[in-house]
Amino acid sequence: LLELVNISKRYKMGDIFINALDDISLTIESGEYLAIMGPSGSGKSTLMNIIGFLDVPDDGQYIFNNQDTIGLSEKELAYIRNRQVGFIFQTFNLLPRESAIENVQLPLIYSGIPRKKRLSRAAEVLDNVNLKDRMNHKPTELSGGERQRVAIARALVNDPNIILADEPTGNLDSKTGNEILTVIDNLNAQGRTILLVTHDQTIAEHANKKVFLKDGKIVDIK
Amino acid sequence: LLELVNISKRYKMGDIFINALDDISLTIESGEYLAIMGPSGSGKSTLMNIIGFLDVPDDGQYIFNNQDTIGLSEKELAYIRNRQVGFIFQTFNLLPRESAIENVQLPLIYSGIPRKKRLSRAAEVLDNVNLKDRMNHKPTELSGGERQRVAIARALVNDPNIILADEPTGNLDSKTGNEILTVIDNLNAQGRTILLVTHDQTIAEHANKKVFLKDGKIVDIK
Ligand SMILES: Nc1ncnc2c1ncn2[C@@H]1O[C@H](COP(=O)(O)OP(=O)(O)OP(=O)(O)O)[C@@H](O)[C@H]1O
Ligand SMILES: Nc1ncnc2c1ncn2[C@@H]1O[C@H](COP(=O)(O)OP(=O)(O)OP(=O)(O)O)[C@@H](O)[C@H]1O
Ligand SMILES: [Mg+2]
Ligand SMILES: [Mg+2]
């Protein structure tokens, strides 16, 4: 499904370069459940952003469904992303002036779904993460874990084939966190591909493969 | 040191009220190490904001060092806060256009410390959280865990007597997270008062007392 070949990503800071990703090669089959682990700053979110078409590498190839994605236009990448990928961001990235339900219904606009149906679908997913009573709250009117759950609901609302979850339970108590992991596990059981960044060993156990990063390189796969 | 008596905090949403805190009474002695736990949305951050003088309750009393703080002016509360409290926010709250070191030196301005000395102290604390190589990065040029560590460094830079840590290791791998907890444990060993919000049982074990919240109420103290 997804093939990264010799992927590198650098940031120039003054006279030096930071190698956020350093010659990464990784093949991900459809339906896999992958945990991505490694120290803070090792390149996990950068890798997720490239896989999720939110960023482009400086070197290397990214082949998605047998299509070479390097060189595709912004518009073409956005099209694939909106159709195929649900992204739970480490920093949530919610629209601050919109309510929870308004934030969650957003990805459905690209699928041409009418507003009434978008709102009812968004309400359903928010109910699944126990936020039925918080649908009309704006992000500033929500707790940290409630914001995280809005970000989760938004990632799942259009039933994506690939779910990229960047530390999706970091702000949740264990009971709520386990409920979210059960939702993700079930999506994988339905055949969806899951990439889950976590630094929690017990969460990583839900995956069937673990990839370890260090200083922008893959150092182990289990 | 710190006495909360019948503290309540409400938010009006349309016709209904949300009781974020519901008749909370709590006494905290100087030098205590308290873990605050409870489900997502149970009122932990709201409680921390009131204790840290960032918010005022709707009902009840808050006596700090034998001084009644209800009714103090914004300026007076800011004075106590800047002198006494170091706050690690759940959502970091860094200034986006300033570098890590600029963010960290900020609290020292209130203590009248000259700029050269502020920058050298800020560099020292950033070194203590392993961010020596990232001092000049802006928040958008940092990973999630690096931003969290900048927020931690900023909270500790002026040697506060009271440290309020709202889920300070949620974005950190276990090695880095344990290094941070060791720093916090040592500060408590020096006599500082620590309030630590966590939903992780192993982290809560570092404290000598645990307070459990549910629906804005204290339901247990161990
Ligand atoms: N400005 C606001 N307007 C309305 N409701 C609010 C507002 N701020 C917080 N709340 C509500 O108050 C409740 C308590 O929020 P708080 O942030 O204290 O929870 P918390 O225990 O820190 O949760 P978490 O573990 O998810 O961070 C939440 O249910 C939240 O939706
Ligand atoms: N825009 C940027 N400019 C400069 N350096 C950057 C930029 N974005 C990221 N970096 C650096 O690239 C490295 C990898 O960042 P990344 O966010 O991928 O780490 P991570 O593994 O997700 O870390 P964490 O577990 O803390 O979230 C970090 O050391 C970071 O400082
Ligand atoms: Mg990250
Ligand atoms: Mg909170």
Coordinates of C-alpha atoms and ligand atoms in Angstrom, one line a residue:
Chain A
L1 CA 0.0 0.0 0.0
L2 CA 2.6 2.5 1.2
E3 CA 6.3 2.5 0.3
L4 CA 8.9 4.9 1.6
V5 CA 12.3 4.6 0.0
N6 CA 15.4 6.6 1.3
I7 CA 13.3 9.4 2.7
S8 CA 15.1 12.3 4.2
K9 CA 13.9 15.6 5.7
R10 CA 16.2 18.4 6.8
Y11 CA 15.7 21.8 8.4
K12 CA 18.3 24.5 8.0
M13 CA 19.0 26.4 11.2
G14 CA 21.6 29.1 10.6
D15 CA 24.7 27.3 9.4
I16 CA 23.7 23.8 10.4
F17 CA 21.2 21.2 9.2
I18 CA 19.0 19.2 11.4
N19 CA 18.3 15.8 9.9
A20 CA 14.7 15.2 11.2
L21 CA 14.5 12.1 9.0
D22 CA 17.7 10.4 7.8
D23 CA 17.4 7.9 4.9
I24 CA 14.2 6.1 6.0
S25 CA 12.9 3.1 4.1
L26 CA 9.7 1.5 5.2
T27 CA 7.0 -0.6 3.5
I28 CA 3.5 -0.7 5.0
E29 CA 0.9 -3.3 3.8
S30 CA -2.8 -2.5 3.6
G31 CA -4.5 -3.4 6.9
E32 CA -1.3 -3.3 9.0
Y33 CA -1.3 -1.9 12.6
L34 CA 2.0 -0.2 13.2
A35 CA 3.3 1.4 16.4
I36 CA 5.9 4.1 15.8
M37 CA 8.1 4.7 18.9
G38 CA 11.3 6.5 19.9
P39 CA 12.6 9.3 22.0
S40 CA 11.3 12.9 21.9
G41 CA 12.6 14.6 18.8
S42 CA 13.5 11.4 17.0
G43 CA 11.3 12.2 13.9
K44 CA 8.0 10.4 14.6
S45 CA 5.7 13.3 13.8
T46 CA 7.8 14.4 10.8
L47 CA 7.4 10.8 9.4
M48 CA 3.7 10.9 10.0
N49 CA 3.3 14.3 8.3
I50 CA 5.1 12.9 5.2
I51 CA 3.0 9.7 5.2
G52 CA -0.1 11.8 5.6
F53 CA 0.8 14.1 2.7
L54 CA 1.0 17.1 4.9
D55 CA 4.7 17.5 4.2
V56 CA 7.1 16.6 1.4
P57 CA 10.5 15.0 1.9
D58 CA 13.8 16.5 0.6
D59 CA 15.0 13.2 -0.8
G60 CA 13.6 9.8 -1.6
Q61 CA 10.4 8.3 -3.0
Y62 CA 6.9 7.8 -1.6
I63 CA 4.8 5.3 -3.5
F64 CA 1.2 5.1 -2.5
N65 CA -1.2 2.5 -4.0
N66 CA 1.4 2.1 -6.8
Q67 CA 1.4 5.8 -7.5
D68 CA 4.5 7.9 -7.2
T69 CA 3.5 10.8 -5.0
I70 CA 6.6 12.9 -5.3
G71 CA 5.9 15.6 -7.7
L72 CA 2.1 15.6 -7.3
S73 CA 0.6 19.0 -7.0
E74 CA -0.7 20.4 -3.7
K75 CA -4.2 19.9 -5.0
E76 CA -3.6 16.3 -5.9
L77 CA -2.0 15.5 -2.5
A78 CA -5.0 17.2 -0.8
Y79 CA -7.4 15.1 -2.8
I80 CA -5.7 11.8 -1.7
R81 CA -5.4 13.0 1.9
N82 CA -9.0 14.0 2.3
R83 CA -10.3 10.8 0.8
Q84 CA -8.0 8.3 2.3
V85 CA -6.4 9.6 5.5
G86 CA -7.7 10.5 9.0
F87 CA -5.1 12.3 11.0
I88 CA -5.1 12.7 14.8
F89 CA -2.5 15.4 15.4
Q90 CA -0.3 15.5 18.5
T91 CA -1.3 19.2 19.0
F92 CA -5.0 18.6 17.9
N93 CA -5.1 21.5 15.4
L94 CA -8.7 22.5 16.0
L95 CA -10.2 25.7 14.6
P96 CA -10.4 27.8 17.7
R97 CA -13.5 29.8 16.8
E98 CA -15.6 26.8 15.8
S99 CA -17.6 24.5 18.1
A100 CA -16.6 20.8 18.5
I101 CA -19.3 19.7 16.0
E102 CA -18.4 22.3 13.5
N103 CA -14.7 21.1 13.7
V104 CA -15.7 17.5 13.3
Q105 CA -18.0 17.9 10.3
L106 CA -15.3 19.7 8.3
P107 CA -13.6 16.7 6.5
L108 CA -17.0 15.7 5.1
I109 CA -17.3 18.8 3.0
Y110 CA -14.7 17.4 0.6
S111 CA -16.8 14.4 0.0
G112 CA -19.7 16.6 -1.1
I113 CA -22.0 15.5 1.7
P114 CA -24.8 18.0 2.4
R115 CA -24.6 19.9 5.7
K116 CA -27.6 18.3 7.5
K117 CA -26.0 14.9 7.0
R118 CA -22.6 16.1 7.9
L119 CA -23.8 17.4 11.3
S120 CA -25.7 14.2 12.1
R121 CA -22.6 12.1 11.2
A122 CA -20.4 14.4 13.3
A123 CA -22.8 14.2 16.2
E124 CA -22.6 10.4 16.0
V125 CA -18.8 10.2 16.1
L126 CA -18.7 12.7 19.0
D127 CA -21.2 10.5 20.8
N128 CA -18.8 7.6 20.3
V129 CA -16.1 9.4 22.1
N130 CA -18.5 10.5 24.9
L131 CA -18.7 14.1 24.0
K132 CA -22.4 14.3 23.3
D133 CA -22.7 16.9 26.0
R134 CA -19.9 19.0 24.7
M135 CA -20.8 19.3 21.0
N136 CA -21.4 23.0 21.0
H137 CA -18.3 24.0 23.1
K138 CA -15.5 25.8 21.4
P139 CA -11.9 24.4 22.0
T140 CA -11.3 27.0 24.7
E141 CA -14.4 25.8 26.5
L142 CA -13.1 22.2 26.6
S143 CA -10.7 20.3 28.8
G144 CA -7.4 19.0 27.3
G145 CA -8.7 15.5 27.0
E146 CA -12.0 16.7 25.5
R147 CA -10.1 18.6 22.8
Q148 CA -8.1 15.5 22.1
R149 CA -11.3 13.5 21.6
V150 CA -12.7 16.2 19.2
A151 CA -9.4 15.7 17.2
I152 CA -10.0 12.0 17.2
A153 CA -13.6 12.3 16.2
R154 CA -12.7 14.6 13.3
A155 CA -10.1 12.1 12.1
L156 CA -12.6 9.3 12.0
V157 CA -15.7 11.1 10.7
N158 CA -15.2 10.3 7.0
D159 CA -14.3 6.6 7.6
P160 CA -10.8 6.8 6.3
N161 CA -8.8 3.8 5.0
I162 CA -5.6 5.0 6.8
I163 CA -5.6 6.4 10.3
L164 CA -2.5 8.3 11.5
A165 CA -2.7 8.7 15.3
D166 CA 0.0 10.8 16.8
E167 CA -0.1 10.1 20.6
P168 CA -3.9 10.0 20.6
T169 CA -4.3 9.2 24.3
G170 CA -1.7 11.4 25.9
N171 CA -4.2 13.6 27.6
L172 CA -6.7 11.0 28.6
D173 CA -7.3 9.0 31.8
S174 CA -6.8 5.3 31.4
K175 CA -10.5 4.4 31.1
T176 CA -11.1 7.0 28.4
G177 CA -7.8 6.1 26.7
N178 CA -8.7 2.5 26.5
E179 CA -12.1 3.3 25.0
I180 CA -10.3 5.2 22.3
L181 CA -7.9 2.3 21.7
T182 CA -10.8 -0.1 21.4
V183 CA -12.3 2.1 18.7
I184 CA -9.0 2.1 16.8
D185 CA -8.5 -1.7 17.3
N186 CA -12.0 -2.2 15.8
L187 CA -11.2 0.0 12.8
N188 CA -8.1 -2.2 12.2
A189 CA -10.3 -5.3 12.5
Q190 CA -12.4 -3.8 9.7
G191 CA -9.3 -3.8 7.5
R192 CA -8.1 -0.2 7.9
T193 CA -4.4 0.6 8.2
I194 CA -3.3 2.1 11.5
L195 CA -0.1 4.0 12.2
L196 CA 0.0 4.9 15.9
V197 CA 2.8 7.0 17.4
T198 CA 3.1 6.3 21.1
H199 CA 5.8 6.2 23.8
D200 CA 3.7 3.9 26.0
Q201 CA 4.6 0.2 25.8
T202 CA 1.2 -1.0 26.8
I203 CA -0.4 1.0 24.0
A204 CA 2.2 -0.3 21.5
E205 CA 1.0 -3.8 22.3
H206 CA -2.2 -3.2 20.4
A207 CA -0.2 -3.0 17.2
N208 CA 1.1 -6.0 15.3
K209 CA 4.4 -4.4 14.4
K210 CA 6.6 -1.8 16.1
V211 CA 9.0 0.6 14.4
F212 CA 11.7 2.3 16.5
L213 CA 13.2 5.7 15.5
K214 CA 16.3 7.4 16.9
D215 CA 17.8 10.6 15.5
G216 CA 15.7 10.4 12.4
K217 CA 16.7 6.8 11.5
I218 CA 14.9 3.5 11.9
V219 CA 16.9 1.5 14.4
D220 CA 14.6 -1.5 14.9
I221 CA 11.5 -3.2 13.7
K222 CA 9.7 -5.8 15.9
Chain B
L1 CA 0.1 27.1 53.2
L2 CA -2.9 26.8 50.9
E3 CA -6.5 26.4 51.9
L4 CA -9.5 26.0 49.6
V5 CA -12.9 26.2 51.3
N6 CA -16.1 25.4 49.4
I7 CA -14.7 26.4 46.1
S8 CA -17.1 26.3 43.1
K9 CA -16.6 27.3 39.4
R10 CA -19.4 27.3 36.9
Y11 CA -19.7 28.0 33.2
K12 CA -23.0 29.1 31.6
M13 CA -23.7 27.4 28.3
G14 CA -27.0 28.6 26.9
D15 CA -29.6 27.7 29.6
I16 CA -27.6 25.3 31.6
F17 CA -24.6 25.5 34.0
I18 CA -21.6 23.3 33.9
N19 CA -20.2 22.8 37.4
A20 CA -16.5 22.5 36.6
L21 CA -15.8 22.6 40.3
D22 CA -18.5 21.7 42.8
D23 CA -17.9 22.6 46.5
I24 CA -14.2 21.7 46.7
S25 CA -12.4 22.0 50.1
L26 CA -8.7 21.1 50.3
T27 CA -5.8 22.0 52.6
I28 CA -2.3 21.8 51.2
E29 CA 0.7 22.0 53.6
S30 CA 4.0 23.6 52.6
G31 CA 6.3 21.0 51.1
E32 CA 3.6 18.5 50.1
Y33 CA 3.7 16.5 47.0
L34 CA 0.2 16.0 45.7
A35 CA -1.1 14.1 42.7
I36 CA -4.4 15.2 41.3
M37 CA -6.2 12.5 39.3
G38 CA -9.6 11.8 37.8
P39 CA -11.3 11.3 34.4
S40 CA -11.1 13.7 31.5
G41 CA -13.3 16.7 32.2
S42 CA -13.4 16.1 36.0
G43 CA -12.1 19.6 36.8
K44 CA -8.3 19.0 37.4
S45 CA -7.1 21.9 35.2
T46 CA -9.8 24.2 36.5
L47 CA -8.6 23.5 40.0
M48 CA -5.0 24.1 39.1
N49 CA -5.9 27.4 37.5
I50 CA -7.6 28.6 40.6
I51 CA -4.8 27.5 42.9
G52 CA -2.3 29.2 40.6
F53 CA -4.2 32.5 40.6
L54 CA -5.0 32.3 36.9
D55 CA -8.7 32.1 37.5
V56 CA -11.1 33.1 40.3
P57 CA -13.8 30.8 41.8
D58 CA -17.5 31.8 41.7
D59 CA -18.0 30.7 45.4
G60 CA -15.8 29.9 48.3
Q61 CA -12.5 31.0 49.9
Y62 CA -8.9 30.6 48.9
I63 CA -6.5 31.4 51.7
F64 CA -2.8 31.5 50.7
N65 CA -0.1 31.9 53.4
N66 CA -2.8 33.1 55.8
Q67 CA -3.9 35.8 53.3
D68 CA -7.4 35.8 51.9
T69 CA -6.9 35.9 48.1
I70 CA -10.5 36.4 47.1
G71 CA -11.0 40.1 46.3
L72 CA -7.3 40.8 45.6
S73 CA -6.8 42.8 42.4
E74 CA -5.5 41.4 39.1
K75 CA -2.2 43.1 39.9
E76 CA -1.9 41.7 43.4
L77 CA -2.7 38.1 42.2
A78 CA -0.1 38.5 39.4
Y79 CA 2.5 39.6 41.9
I80 CA 2.0 36.5 44.1
R81 CA 1.8 34.3 41.0
N82 CA 5.1 35.5 39.5
R83 CA 7.0 35.3 42.8
Q84 CA 5.7 32.0 44.1
V85 CA 4.2 29.8 41.4
G86 CA 5.7 27.9 38.5
F87 CA 3.0 26.6 36.1
I88 CA 3.5 23.8 33.6
F89 CA 0.4 24.1 31.4
Q90 CA -1.4 21.1 29.8
T91 CA -1.3 23.0 26.5
F92 CA 2.2 24.6 27.0
N93 CA 1.1 28.1 26.2
L94 CA 4.4 29.2 24.6
L95 CA 4.7 32.5 22.7
P96 CA 4.8 31.3 19.1
R97 CA 7.0 34.0 17.7
E98 CA 9.7 33.7 20.4
S99 CA 12.5 31.2 20.5
A100 CA 12.7 28.6 23.3
I101 CA 15.2 30.6 25.3
E102 CA 13.2 33.8 24.9
N103 CA 10.1 32.0 26.2
V104 CA 12.0 30.6 29.2
Q105 CA 13.6 33.9 30.3
L106 CA 10.3 35.6 30.5
P107 CA 9.3 35.0 34.1
L108 CA 12.6 36.4 35.3
I109 CA 11.7 39.9 34.0
Y110 CA 9.2 40.3 37.0
S111 CA 12.1 39.6 39.4
G112 CA 14.0 42.6 37.9
I113 CA 16.9 40.4 36.8
P114 CA 19.0 42.0 34.0
R115 CA 18.7 40.4 30.5
K116 CA 22.2 38.9 30.3
K117 CA 21.7 37.0 33.6
R118 CA 18.1 36.0 32.5
L119 CA 19.5 34.4 29.3
S120 CA 22.2 32.6 31.1
R121 CA 19.8 31.2 33.7
A122 CA 17.3 30.3 30.9
A123 CA 20.1 28.5 29.0
E124 CA 21.0 26.5 32.2
V125 CA 17.4 25.3 32.8
L126 CA 17.0 24.3 29.1
D127 CA 20.2 22.4 29.4
N128 CA 18.8 20.6 32.4
V129 CA 15.9 19.3 30.2
N130 CA 18.3 18.4 27.3
L131 CA 17.3 21.2 25.0
K132 CA 20.7 22.8 24.7
D133 CA 20.7 22.2 20.9
R134 CA 17.2 23.6 20.5
M135 CA 17.4 27.0 22.4
N136 CA 17.0 29.1 19.4
H137 CA 14.1 27.2 17.8
K138 CA 10.6 28.7 17.9
P139 CA 7.8 26.5 19.1
T140 CA 6.8 25.6 15.5
E141 CA 10.4 24.4 15.0
L142 CA 10.1 22.0 17.9
S143 CA 8.7 18.5 18.4
G144 CA 5.7 18.0 20.8
G145 CA 7.9 16.7 23.6
E146 CA 10.5 19.5 23.0
R147 CA 7.7 22.1 23.4
Q148 CA 6.6 20.4 26.6
R149 CA 10.1 20.6 27.9
V150 CA 10.3 24.3 27.1
A151 CA 7.1 24.8 29.1
I152 CA 8.7 22.9 32.0
A153 CA 11.9 24.9 31.8
R154 CA 9.9 28.2 31.9
A155 CA 8.0 27.0 35.0
L156 CA 11.2 26.3 36.9
V157 CA 13.4 29.1 35.8
N158 CA 12.7 31.5 38.7
D159 CA 12.9 28.8 41.4
P160 CA 9.3 28.9 42.5
N161 CA 8.1 27.7 45.9
I162 CA 5.0 26.0 44.4
I163 CA 5.1 24.0 41.2
L164 CA 1.8 23.3 39.4
A165 CA 2.4 20.6 36.8
D166 CA -0.6 19.8 34.6
E167 CA 0.3 16.4 32.9
P168 CA 4.0 17.4 32.4
T169 CA 5.1 14.2 30.7
G170 CA 2.2 13.4 28.4
N171 CA 4.3 14.0 25.3
L172 CA 7.5 12.5 26.5
D173 CA 9.1 9.0 26.0
S174 CA 9.5 7.2 29.2
K175 CA 13.3 7.9 29.6
T176 CA 12.8 11.7 29.1
G177 CA 9.6 11.6 31.2
N178 CA 11.5 10.0 34.1
E179 CA 14.3 12.6 33.9
I180 CA 11.7 15.3 34.3
L181 CA 10.1 13.5 37.2
T182 CA 13.5 13.2 38.9
V183 CA 13.9 17.0 38.5
I184 CA 10.4 17.5 40.1
D185 CA 11.1 14.9 42.9
N186 CA 14.4 16.8 43.7
L187 CA 12.6 20.1 43.9
N188 CA 10.2 18.5 46.4
A189 CA 13.2 17.2 48.4
Q190 CA 14.4 20.8 48.6
G191 CA 11.1 21.7 50.3
R192 CA 9.0 23.0 47.4
T193 CA 5.3 22.2 47.2
I194 CA 4.3 20.2 44.1
L195 CA 0.8 19.7 42.6
L196 CA 1.0 17.2 39.8
V197 CA -2.0 16.4 37.6
T198 CA -1.6 13.0 36.0
H199 CA -3.7 10.1 34.8
D200 CA -0.8 7.7 35.1
Q201 CA -0.7 5.6 38.2
T202 CA 3.1 5.1 38.1
I203 CA 3.7 8.9 37.9
A204 CA 1.2 9.4 40.8
E205 CA 3.4 7.1 42.9
H206 CA 6.0 9.8 43.1
A207 CA 3.6 11.9 45.2
N208 CA 2.9 11.4 48.9
K209 CA -0.8 12.1 48.6
K210 CA -3.4 11.5 45.8
V211 CA -6.6 13.5 45.4
F212 CA -9.3 12.1 43.1
L213 CA -11.8 14.3 41.3
K214 CA -15.0 13.3 39.6
D215 CA -17.6 15.7 38.1
G216 CA -16.0 18.6 39.8
K217 CA -16.0 17.0 43.3
I218 CA -13.3 15.5 45.4
V219 CA -14.3 11.8 45.8
D220 CA -11.2 10.4 47.5
I221 CA -7.9 11.3 49.1
K222 CA -5.2 8.6 49.6
Ligands
LIG1 N1 -14.8 28.0 29.3 C1 -15.5 26.9 29.5 N2 -16.8 27.0 29.2 C2 -17.6 25.9 29.4 N3 -17.2 24.7 29.9 C3 -15.9 24.6 30.3 C4 -15.0 25.7 30.1 N4 -13.8 25.4 30.5 C5 -13.9 24.1 30.9 N5 -15.2 23.7 30.8 C6 -15.7 22.3 31.2 O1 -15.3 22.1 32.5 C7 -15.0 20.8 32.8 C8 -13.7 20.7 33.5 O2 -12.6 21.1 32.7 P1 -11.1 20.8 33.1 O3 -10.3 21.4 32.0 O4 -10.8 21.3 34.5 O5 -11.0 19.2 33.1 P2 -9.8 18.3 33.3 O6 -10.0 17.4 34.5 O7 -8.5 19.1 33.3 O8 -9.8 17.3 32.1 P3 -8.6 16.7 31.2 O9 -8.1 15.5 31.9 O10 -9.4 16.2 29.9 O11 -7.6 17.7 30.9 C9 -14.9 20.1 31.4 O12 -16.0 19.2 31.2 C10 -15.0 21.2 30.4 O13 -15.8 20.9 29.3
LIG2 N1 10.5 23.5 11.4 C1 11.5 22.9 12.0 N2 12.7 23.6 12.0 C2 13.8 23.1 12.7 N3 13.8 21.9 13.3 C3 12.6 21.2 13.4 C4 11.4 21.7 12.7 N4 10.4 20.8 12.9 C5 11.0 19.8 13.7 N5 12.3 20.0 13.9 C6 13.2 19.1 14.7 O1 13.1 17.9 14.0 C7 13.2 16.8 15.1 C8 12.1 15.8 14.9 O2 10.9 16.4 15.2 P1 9.5 15.5 15.3 O3 8.4 16.5 15.6 O4 9.4 14.6 14.2 O5 9.9 14.6 16.6 P2 9.0 13.6 17.4 O6 9.7 12.3 17.3 O7 7.6 13.6 17.0 O8 9.2 14.1 18.9 P3 8.1 14.1 20.2 O9 8.1 12.7 20.7 O10 8.7 15.0 21.1 O11 6.8 14.6 19.6 C9 13.1 17.5 16.4 O12 14.4 17.5 17.0 C10 12.8 19.0 16.1 O13 13.5 19.9 16.9
MG3 MG 5.8 14.3 17.9
MG4 MG -6.9 19.2 32.0

